[in-house]
mmCIF file of C-alpha atoms in Angstrom:
data_model
loop_
_atom_site.group_PDB
_atom_site.id
_atom_site.type_symbol
_atom_site.label_atom_id
_atom_site.label_comp_id
_atom_site.label_asym_id
_atom_site.label_seq_id
_atom_site.Cartn_x
_atom_site.Cartn_y
_atom_site.Cartn_z
ATOM 1 C CA MET A 138 -0.014 0.096 -0.300
ATOM 2 C CA ILE A 139 1.071 3.457 -0.702
ATOM 3 C CA SER A 140 0.391 4.752 3.023
ATOM 4 C CA GLU A 141 2.818 1.955 4.464
ATOM 5 C CA GLN A 142 5.586 2.649 1.766
ATOM 6 C CA PHE A 143 5.499 6.537 2.421
ATOM 7 C CA SER A 144 5.329 6.091 5.935
ATOM 8 C CA GLN A 145 7.887 3.568 6.602
ATOM 9 C CA THR A 146 10.348 5.228 3.943
ATOM 10 C CA LEU A 147 10.154 8.459 6.043
ATOM 11 C CA ILE A 148 10.605 7.170 9.322
ATOM 12 C CA ASP A 149 13.634 4.867 8.033
ATOM 13 C CA TRP A 150 14.917 8.536 6.746
ATOM 14 C CA GLN A 151 14.101 10.485 9.310
ATOM 15 C CA LYS A 152 15.770 7.962 12.122
ATOM 16 C CA VAL A 153 19.176 8.488 9.915
ATOM 17 C CA HIS A 154 19.026 12.029 8.153
ATOM 18 C CA GLY A 155 16.423 13.617 10.667
ATOM 19 C CA ARG A 156 17.209 16.434 13.106
ATOM 20 C CA HIS A 157 17.506 14.815 16.500
ATOM 21 C CA HIS A 158 19.108 17.576 19.054
ATOM 22 C CA LEU A 159 16.633 20.204 18.815
ATOM 23 C CA PRO A 160 16.318 21.661 22.414
ATOM 24 C CA TRP A 161 12.682 20.442 22.268
ATOM 25 C CA GLN A 162 13.260 17.284 21.234
ATOM 26 C CA TYR A 163 11.802 15.456 24.652
ATOM 27 C CA ALA A 164 8.493 13.928 25.799
ATOM 28 C CA HIS A 165 7.027 16.933 27.754
ATOM 29 C CA PRO A 166 3.666 18.825 26.807
ATOM 30 C CA TYR A 167 5.636 22.179 27.867
ATOM 31 C CA ALA A 168 8.311 21.905 25.879
ATOM 32 C CA ARG A 169 6.842 21.264 22.979
ATOM 33 C CA TRP A 170 3.677 23.258 23.957
ATOM 34 C CA ILE A 171 6.396 26.305 23.697
ATOM 35 C CA SER A 172 8.561 25.139 20.784
ATOM 36 C CA GLU A 173 5.328 24.511 18.280
ATOM 37 C CA ILE A 174 3.894 27.943 19.029
ATOM 38 C CA MET A 175 7.396 29.534 18.534
ATOM 39 C CA LEU A 176 7.477 27.463 15.279
ATOM 40 C CA GLN A 177 4.424 28.943 14.352
ATOM 41 C CA GLN A 178 5.663 31.170 11.004
ATOM 42 C CA THR A 179 9.144 31.225 12.320
ATOM 43 C CA GLN A 180 12.304 29.040 11.538
ATOM 44 C CA VAL A 181 14.240 26.608 13.566
ATOM 45 C CA SER A 182 17.478 28.432 13.403
ATOM 46 C CA THR A 183 15.534 31.978 14.906
ATOM 47 C CA VAL A 184 13.676 29.912 17.465
ATOM 48 C CA ILE A 185 16.380 28.173 18.985
ATOM 49 C CA GLU A 186 17.938 30.994 20.844
ATOM 50 C CA TYR A 187 14.239 32.664 21.880
ATOM 51 C CA TYR A 188 13.550 29.257 23.229
ATOM 52 C CA ASP A 189 16.308 28.717 25.289
ATOM 53 C CA ARG A 190 16.095 31.833 27.067
ATOM 54 C CA PHE A 191 12.273 31.556 27.477
ATOM 55 C CA MET A 192 12.618 28.024 29.157
ATOM 56 C CA LYS A 193 15.556 29.259 31.224
ATOM 57 C CA ARG A 194 13.234 32.160 32.685
ATOM 58 C CA PHE A 195 9.702 30.160 32.693
ATOM 59 C CA PRO A 196 10.726 26.296 33.359
ATOM 60 C CA THR A 197 7.396 25.341 34.208
ATOM 61 C CA VAL A 198 3.975 26.131 33.336
ATOM 62 C CA GLN A 199 3.747 27.275 36.780
ATOM 63 C CA SER A 200 6.170 30.088 36.153
ATOM 64 C CA LEU A 201 4.624 31.483 33.295
ATOM 65 C CA ALA A 202 1.132 31.782 34.749
ATOM 66 C CA GLU A 203 2.714 33.523 37.579
ATOM 67 C CA ALA A 204 4.586 35.799 35.165
ATOM 68 C CA SER A 205 3.105 39.568 34.392
ATOM 69 C CA GLU A 206 2.457 39.826 30.796
ATOM 70 C CA ASP A 207 4.766 42.922 30.318
ATOM 71 C CA GLU A 208 7.605 40.018 31.337
ATOM 72 C CA VAL A 209 6.245 37.287 28.961
ATOM 73 C CA MET A 210 6.570 40.404 26.353
ATOM 74 C CA GLN A 211 10.049 41.118 27.422
ATOM 75 C CA TYR A 212 11.222 37.518 26.761
ATOM 76 C CA TRP A 213 9.031 37.340 23.092
ATOM 77 C CA SER A 214 10.307 40.685 22.073
ATOM 78 C CA GLY A 215 11.831 40.372 18.510
ATOM 79 C CA LEU A 216 10.444 37.186 17.764
ATOM 80 C CA GLY A 217 7.226 38.846 16.261
ATOM 81 C CA TYR A 218 3.760 37.731 15.881
ATOM 82 C CA TYR A 219 3.180 38.784 19.337
ATOM 83 C CA SER A 220 -0.602 37.794 19.787
ATOM 84 C CA ARG A 221 1.104 34.270 20.235
ATOM 85 C CA ALA A 222 2.668 35.413 23.239
ATOM 86 C CA ARG A 223 -0.084 36.871 24.928
ATOM 87 C CA ASN A 224 -2.466 33.756 23.826
ATOM 88 C CA LEU A 225 0.492 31.231 25.307
ATOM 89 C CA HIS A 226 0.409 33.521 28.559
ATOM 90 C CA LYS A 227 -3.430 33.400 28.646
ATOM 91 C CA SER A 228 -3.369 29.615 28.112
ATOM 92 C CA ALA A 229 -0.892 29.028 30.881
ATOM 93 C CA LYS A 230 -3.293 30.373 33.395
ATOM 94 C CA ILE A 231 -6.309 27.846 31.989
ATOM 95 C CA ILE A 232 -3.934 25.283 32.711
ATOM 96 C CA VAL A 233 -2.498 26.732 35.875
ATOM 97 C CA TYR A 234 -5.739 27.907 37.551
ATOM 98 C CA ASP A 235 -8.965 25.729 35.852
ATOM 99 C CA HIS A 236 -6.678 22.417 35.042
ATOM 100 C CA LYS A 237 -4.752 22.566 38.379
ATOM 101 C CA GLY A 238 -1.763 22.463 36.475
ATOM 102 C CA VAL A 239 -2.708 19.463 34.672
ATOM 103 C CA PHE A 240 -1.702 19.222 30.767
ATOM 104 C CA PRO A 241 -4.504 18.346 28.134
ATOM 105 C CA THR A 242 -3.824 15.052 26.790
ATOM 106 C CA THR A 243 -5.982 14.850 23.401
ATOM 107 C CA ARG A 244 -5.718 17.188 20.431
ATOM 108 C CA LEU A 245 -9.641 18.637 20.981
ATOM 109 C CA GLU A 246 -8.282 19.686 24.494
ATOM 110 C CA TRP A 247 -5.706 21.433 23.427
ATOM 111 C CA GLU A 248 -7.462 23.083 20.409
ATOM 112 C CA SER A 249 -9.219 24.503 23.496
ATOM 113 C CA LEU A 250 -6.762 26.562 24.428
ATOM 114 C CA PRO A 251 -6.034 30.156 22.521
ATOM 115 C CA GLY A 252 -3.929 29.932 19.921
ATOM 116 C CA VAL A 253 -3.549 26.212 19.245
ATOM 117 C CA GLY A 254 -4.930 25.115 16.253
ATOM 118 C CA ARG A 255 -5.300 21.429 14.835
ATOM 119 C CA SER A 256 -1.693 21.089 13.494
ATOM 120 C CA THR A 257 0.018 22.671 16.199
ATOM 121 C CA ALA A 258 -2.206 20.843 19.192
ATOM 122 C CA ALA A 259 -1.597 17.392 16.992
ATOM 123 C CA ALA A 260 2.308 18.065 17.171
ATOM 124 C CA ILE A 261 2.215 18.119 20.868
ATOM 125 C CA VAL A 262 0.133 15.189 21.841
ATOM 126 C CA ALA A 263 2.164 13.135 19.225
ATOM 127 C CA PHE A 264 5.416 13.919 20.852
ATOM 128 C CA SER A 265 4.295 14.058 24.188
ATOM 129 C CA PHE A 266 1.757 11.006 24.528
ATOM 130 C CA GLY A 267 2.396 9.253 20.711
ATOM 131 C CA ALA A 268 -1.117 9.862 20.179
ATOM 132 C CA LYS A 269 -1.865 9.005 16.607
ATOM 133 C CA GLU A 270 -2.388 12.406 15.113
ATOM 134 C CA THR A 271 -1.167 14.107 12.000
ATOM 135 C CA ILE A 272 0.028 17.652 11.120
ATOM 136 C CA LEU A 273 -0.118 19.636 8.114
ATOM 137 C CA ASP A 274 1.616 22.820 8.347
ATOM 138 C CA GLY A 275 3.109 24.746 5.317
ATOM 139 C CA ASN A 276 6.201 22.417 5.242
ATOM 140 C CA VAL A 277 3.800 19.361 5.499
ATOM 141 C CA LYS A 278 1.270 20.873 2.637
ATOM 142 C CA ARG A 279 4.518 21.234 -0.213
ATOM 143 C CA VAL A 280 5.641 17.768 0.653
ATOM 144 C CA LEU A 281 2.458 16.350 0.179
ATOM 145 C CA MET A 282 1.307 18.193 -2.731
ATOM 146 C CA ARG A 283 4.601 17.402 -4.651
ATOM 147 C CA TYR A 284 4.351 13.805 -3.549
ATOM 148 C CA PHE A 285 0.719 13.170 -5.172
ATOM 149 C CA CYS A 286 1.244 16.357 -7.735
ATOM 150 C CA LEU A 287 -1.396 18.157 -6.647
ATOM 151 C CA ASP A 288 -1.553 21.320 -8.971
ATOM 152 C CA ALA A 289 -3.859 23.336 -7.387
ATOM 153 C CA PRO A 290 -4.123 26.506 -5.228
ATOM 154 C CA VAL A 291 -2.543 25.471 -1.684
ATOM 155 C CA ASP A 292 -5.119 27.624 0.043
ATOM 156 C CA ASN A 293 -7.713 26.571 -1.561
ATOM 157 C CA GLY A 294 -10.712 24.925 1.259
ATOM 158 C CA GLU A 295 -11.002 22.201 -0.967
ATOM 159 C CA THR A 296 -7.381 21.692 -1.286
ATOM 160 C CA THR A 297 -6.716 21.803 2.505
ATOM 161 C CA LYS A 298 -9.742 19.295 3.247
ATOM 162 C CA LYS A 299 -8.116 16.870 0.741
ATOM 163 C CA LEU A 300 -4.577 17.294 2.314
ATOM 164 C CA TRP A 301 -5.678 16.607 6.034
ATOM 165 C CA ASP A 302 -7.581 13.698 4.395
ATOM 166 C CA LEU A 303 -4.162 12.447 2.663
ATOM 167 C CA ALA A 304 -2.404 13.052 5.929
ATOM 168 C CA GLU A 305 -4.572 11.044 8.040
ATOM 169 C CA ASN A 306 -4.332 7.992 5.515
ATOM 170 C CA LEU A 307 -0.693 8.054 5.692
ATOM 171 C CA LEU A 308 -0.466 7.327 9.507
ATOM 172 C CA PRO A 309 1.729 4.513 10.501
ATOM 173 C CA GLN A 310 0.647 2.351 13.217
ATOM 174 C CA ASN A 311 3.772 2.511 15.113
ATOM 175 C CA ASP A 312 6.992 5.285 15.567
ATOM 176 C CA ILE A 313 4.515 8.238 15.227
ATOM 177 C CA GLU A 314 7.282 10.283 16.958
ATOM 178 C CA ALA A 315 9.511 9.920 14.091
ATOM 179 C CA TYR A 316 7.043 10.059 11.545
ATOM 180 C CA ILE A 317 5.963 13.086 12.663
ATOM 181 C CA GLN A 318 9.449 14.921 12.917
ATOM 182 C CA GLY A 319 10.652 13.236 9.560
ATOM 183 C CA LEU A 320 7.340 15.268 8.015
ATOM 184 C CA MET A 321 8.842 18.357 9.393
ATOM 185 C CA ASP A 322 12.670 17.632 8.657
ATOM 186 C CA LEU A 323 11.817 16.574 4.886
ATOM 187 C CA GLY A 324 9.930 19.927 4.438
ATOM 188 C CA ALA A 325 12.120 21.903 5.855
ATOM 189 C CA THR A 326 15.687 20.488 4.798
ATOM 190 C CA VAL A 327 15.094 18.728 1.663
ATOM 191 C CA CYS A 328 11.441 19.154 -0.047
ATOM 192 C CA THR A 329 12.121 23.122 0.271
ATOM 193 C CA ARG A 330 10.619 25.811 -1.956
ATOM 194 C CA THR A 331 13.509 25.164 -3.990
ATOM 195 C CA PRO A 332 13.702 21.354 -3.997
ATOM 196 C CA LYS A 333 16.779 19.259 -3.325
ATOM 197 C CA CYS A 334 14.971 16.225 -5.041
ATOM 198 C CA VAL A 335 18.434 14.217 -5.707
ATOM 199 C CA ILE A 336 19.002 13.303 -1.707
ATOM 200 C CA CYS A 337 14.994 12.919 -1.126
ATOM 201 C CA PRO A 338 14.060 9.532 0.177
ATOM 202 C CA PHE A 339 10.938 9.605 -2.384
ATOM 203 C CA ARG A 340 12.835 10.504 -5.464
ATOM 204 C CA GLU A 341 11.688 7.436 -7.401
ATOM 205 C CA THR A 342 8.077 7.809 -6.273
ATOM 206 C CA CYS A 343 7.105 11.462 -6.325
ATOM 207 C CA GLN A 344 5.049 11.837 -8.847
ATOM 208 C CA ALA A 345 5.350 15.963 -9.122
ATOM 209 C CA LEU A 346 9.367 14.840 -10.202
ATOM 210 C CA LEU A 347 8.547 12.067 -12.440
ATOM 211 C CA ASN A 348 5.987 14.622 -14.206
ATOM 212 C CA GLY A 349 8.901 17.210 -14.019
ATOM 213 C CA LYS A 350 6.657 19.632 -12.162
ATOM 214 C CA GLN A 351 8.704 19.707 -8.617
ATOM 215 C CA GLY A 352 9.399 23.373 -9.247
ATOM 216 C CA ASP A 353 5.892 24.301 -10.124
ATOM 217 C CA ILE A 354 4.283 22.332 -7.454
ATOM 218 C CA PRO A 355 2.929 24.282 -4.982
ATOM 219 C CA ALA A 356 1.832 27.138 -7.272
ATOM 220 C CA PRO A 357 3.621 30.464 -5.775
ATOM 221 C CA ARG A 358 1.052 32.548 -3.631
ATOM 222 C CA LYS A 359 -0.001 35.606 -5.643
ATOM 223 C CA LYS A 360 2.212 38.552 -4.448
ATOM 224 C CA LEU A 361 0.500 40.525 -1.887
ATOM 225 C CA ASN A 362 -0.070 44.443 -2.673
ATOM 226 C CA ARG A 363 0.919 46.069 0.718
ATOM 227 C CA LEU A 364 -0.850 48.850 1.732
ATOM 228 C CA GLU A 365 1.642 51.524 3.187
ATOM 229 C CA LYS A 366 1.144 53.012 6.425
ATOM 230 C CA GLU A 367 3.059 55.992 7.444
ATOM 231 C CA ARG A 368 3.754 56.937 11.297
ATOM 232 C CA THR A 369 5.912 59.557 13.163
ATOM 233 C CA PHE A 370 7.478 58.141 15.814
ATOM 234 C CA PHE A 371 8.959 60.518 18.611
ATOM 235 C CA LEU A 372 12.374 59.380 20.666
ATOM 236 C CA LEU A 373 11.932 61.861 23.323
ATOM 237 C CA TRP A 374 15.616 61.633 25.100
ATOM 238 C CA HIS A 375 16.963 63.233 28.217
ATOM 239 C CA GLU A 376 20.875 62.371 28.860
ATOM 240 C CA ASP A 377 20.656 58.788 29.469
ATOM 241 C CA GLY A 378 17.354 57.804 28.881
ATOM 242 C CA CYS A 379 14.085 57.968 26.852
ATOM 243 C CA LEU A 380 10.286 58.118 26.863
ATOM 244 C CA LEU A 381 8.481 54.821 26.223
ATOM 245 C CA GLN A 382 4.568 54.262 25.896
ATOM 246 C CA LYS A 383 2.628 51.009 26.615
ATOM 247 C CA ARG A 384 1.045 49.903 23.731
ATOM 248 C CA SER A 385 -2.866 49.277 25.016
ATOM 249 C CA ALA A 386 -4.556 49.488 21.966
ATOM 250 C CA ARG A 387 -5.397 46.723 19.539
ATOM 251 C CA GLY A 388 -2.811 45.476 17.284
ATOM 252 C CA VAL A 389 0.500 43.558 16.552
ATOM 253 C CA TRP A 390 2.166 45.609 19.003
ATOM 254 C CA ARG A 391 -0.037 45.465 21.912
ATOM 255 C CA GLY A 392 1.382 44.564 25.193
ATOM 256 C CA LEU A 393 4.815 45.978 24.170
ATOM 257 C CA PHE A 394 6.442 49.149 24.711
ATOM 258 C CA SER A 395 6.974 51.759 22.074
ATOM 259 C CA LEU A 396 8.072 54.968 21.082
ATOM 260 C CA PRO A 397 5.009 57.785 21.346
ATOM 261 C CA GLU A 398 3.534 58.220 17.484
ATOM 262 C CA ARG A 399 1.190 59.878 15.673
ATOM 263 C CA GLU A 400 -0.537 59.395 12.062
ATOM 264 C CA GLY A 401 1.445 60.383 8.915
ATOM 265 C CA GLU A 402 4.709 61.875 8.534
ATOM 266 C CA MET A 403 4.648 64.967 10.386
ATOM 267 C CA SER A 404 6.504 68.235 10.221
ATOM 268 C CA GLU A 405 9.265 69.659 12.396
ATOM 269 C CA GLU A 406 6.753 72.804 13.132
ATOM 270 C CA ASP A 407 3.940 70.251 13.963
ATOM 271 C CA ILE A 408 6.093 68.229 16.217
ATOM 272 C CA SER A 409 7.192 70.877 18.300
ATOM 273 C CA GLU A 410 3.801 72.562 18.434
ATOM 274 C CA ALA A 411 2.283 68.942 19.432
ATOM 275 C CA LEU A 412 4.947 68.059 22.134
ATOM 276 C CA SER A 413 4.996 71.892 23.573
ATOM 277 C CA ALA A 414 1.099 71.365 24.071
ATOM 278 C CA GLN A 415 1.431 68.393 26.195
ATOM 279 C CA GLY A 416 4.232 70.496 28.225
ATOM 280 C CA PHE A 417 7.276 69.135 26.768
ATOM 281 C CA MET A 418 10.515 71.590 26.961
ATOM 282 C CA ILE A 419 12.242 70.847 23.795
ATOM 283 C CA LYS A 420 15.981 71.417 24.034
ATOM 284 C CA ASN A 421 16.752 70.401 20.258
ATOM 285 C CA ILE A 422 15.108 68.274 17.603
ATOM 286 C CA ARG A 423 16.243 66.418 14.903
ATOM 287 C CA ARG A 424 15.095 64.027 12.080
ATOM 288 C CA LEU A 425 16.587 61.007 11.997
ATOM 289 C CA GLU A 426 16.464 58.579 8.743
ATOM 290 C CA SER A 427 13.247 56.730 7.686
ATOM 291 C CA PHE A 428 13.110 53.062 7.361
ATOM 292 C CA HIS A 429 10.242 50.520 6.576
ATOM 293 C CA HIS A 430 9.167 47.317 8.674
ATOM 294 C CA ASP A 431 7.003 45.001 6.938
ATOM 295 C CA PHE A 432 3.747 42.796 8.516
ATOM 296 C CA SER A 433 2.276 40.212 6.778
ATOM 297 C CA HIS A 434 -0.398 42.348 5.207
ATOM 298 C CA TYR A 435 1.226 45.611 5.435
ATOM 299 C CA ARG A 436 4.539 47.897 5.236
ATOM 300 C CA LEU A 437 4.952 50.241 8.075
ATOM 301 C CA VAL A 438 7.189 53.245 7.134
ATOM 302 C CA LEU A 439 8.568 54.776 10.026
ATOM 303 C CA HIS A 440 9.642 58.425 10.288
ATOM 304 C CA PRO A 441 11.497 58.826 13.513
ATOM 305 C CA TRP A 442 12.396 61.829 14.849
ATOM 306 C CA ALA A 443 14.873 62.268 18.161
ATOM 307 C CA ILE A 444 13.780 65.263 20.604
ATOM 308 C CA HIS A 445 16.344 66.326 23.133
ATOM 309 C CA ILE A 446 14.043 67.635 26.107
ATOM 310 C CA LYS A 447 14.451 69.181 29.203
ATOM 311 C CA ASN A 448 12.053 68.066 31.399
ATOM 312 C CA PRO A 449 11.671 64.111 31.706
ATOM 313 C CA ASP A 450 9.493 64.109 34.447
ATOM 314 C CA THR A 451 5.974 64.982 32.151
ATOM 315 C CA VAL A 452 4.706 61.444 31.686
ATOM 316 C CA LYS A 453 1.463 60.219 31.417
ATOM 317 C CA ASN A 454 0.262 56.843 33.505
ATOM 318 C CA ASP A 455 0.904 54.613 30.213
ATOM 319 C CA GLU A 456 4.482 56.023 29.545
ATOM 320 C CA ARG A 457 7.720 55.427 31.468
ATOM 321 C CA TRP A 458 11.127 56.949 31.369
ATOM 322 C CA ALA A 459 13.534 54.174 30.615
ATOM 323 C CA LYS A 460 17.455 54.349 30.864
ATOM 324 C CA VAL A 461 19.385 53.456 28.572
ATOM 325 C CA ALA A 462 21.320 50.331 30.667
ATOM 326 C CA GLU A 463 17.412 49.112 31.045
ATOM 327 C CA LEU A 464 16.149 49.069 27.376
ATOM 328 C CA SER A 465 17.472 45.669 26.964
ATOM 329 C CA ASP A 466 15.394 44.076 29.881
ATOM 330 C CA ILE A 467 12.127 45.786 28.342
ATOM 331 C CA GLY A 468 9.638 44.199 25.426
ATOM 332 C CA LEU A 469 10.069 46.313 22.558
ATOM 333 C CA PRO A 470 9.347 45.825 19.297
ATOM 334 C CA ALA A 471 12.014 44.649 17.028
ATOM 335 C CA PRO A 472 12.039 48.026 14.501
ATOM 336 C CA ILE A 473 12.191 49.972 17.482
ATOM 337 C CA ARG A 474 14.516 48.089 19.201
ATOM 338 C CA GLY A 475 16.798 48.558 16.466
ATOM 339 C CA LEU A 476 16.332 51.980 15.851
ATOM 340 C CA LEU A 477 17.135 52.795 19.825
ATOM 341 C CA GLU A 478 20.031 50.583 19.632
ATOM 342 C CA ARG A 479 21.448 52.610 16.528
ATOM 343 C CA PHE A 480 20.424 56.402 18.083
ATOM 344 C CA PHE A 481 22.278 55.845 21.497
ATOM 345 C CA ALA A 482 25.219 53.911 20.061
ATOM 346 C CA ARG A 483 25.680 57.023 17.942
ATOM 347 C CA GLU A 484 25.279 59.354 20.974
ATOM 348 C CA SER A 485 27.544 57.217 23.238
ATOM 349 C CA ASP A 486 30.149 58.157 20.651
ATOM 350 C CA GLU A 487 29.364 61.817 21.236
ATOM 351 C CA ASP A 488 28.408 62.348 24.786
ATOM 352 C CA LEU A 489 29.468 58.884 26.505
ATOM 353 C CA LEU A 490 26.546 57.211 27.087
ATOM 354 C CA PRO A 491 25.840 53.732 28.219
ATOM 355 C CA VAL A 492 25.337 51.571 25.349
ATOM 356 C CA PHE A 493 22.495 48.748 25.284
ATOM 357 C CA SER A 494 22.932 45.880 22.870
ATOM 358 C CA LEU A 495 20.518 43.450 21.099
ATOM 359 C CA ASP A 496 22.435 40.485 22.652
ATOM 360 C CA ARG A 497 20.740 39.973 26.107
#
């Protein structure tokens, strides 16, 4: 049968050529859950450093549940897709306070938690409890579509349903962990967007390869016409610190600290007028280089201005004055962290300020 041949070939390949030394590769639901959430939309090479830091600070679900959201966001800062961290924190509280610290053992139970979808839940229970469940992330979709030569839109609902059916039918009776890990490893290291067919264990049976379509399946997604959003950011600074504002509104940076901002691109005159109206006494103001940061559906164009103020005590309830030495320990969006690092590195050369680094 195709299913038995496929699963056994994959299991045999994984045991020899797969990845076996990732830090979360042990059968504990907490480690698997944290890693699976981090791996959503993020490459393994990026996740490893964040995973190690996160697990040192939050080694148990209890420690995660008891932490403040600010601290959780601090340890997620730079990893992106911040709703993952907020959902992780909410789920930890549910597990600890509603389920007495007992982890779910079935896919459906895991799916009831915030931020846990079918594929993520399946991976957790397969690796932690040996459950006979399959996954279907982007890498696995690519493997199956090529193997069965499915020349169809990858995000089509009908295609997704067919892929789930195929994935479930291919499940083996034994070695579930090696099989699921094999799907991940094959898609991530061999059956990549530019496939390495010469070293693939399915090079003699892959229908896309046999039909010369391995480079065309899956069809490339339509290029997004990203909407551009322009915002002016105020880098208010005084001596060895700057003003940060906690993002409480809905949005990708909710829960992080950022710089005060306004819609659109403002002029120096408008900025001076707006800040003076808030009670700030400006010593000098200068424009910094504009840059952009891409999100999944839009491009943010940042227009930063450095404003040296005389009265750092002028702050609101959602704001805090942070010293340069503290910035490494505050949850900041990646583009804002980079902006502050560049700015204070330059200022330190001129004014002997301390320097903070991304290496934490």
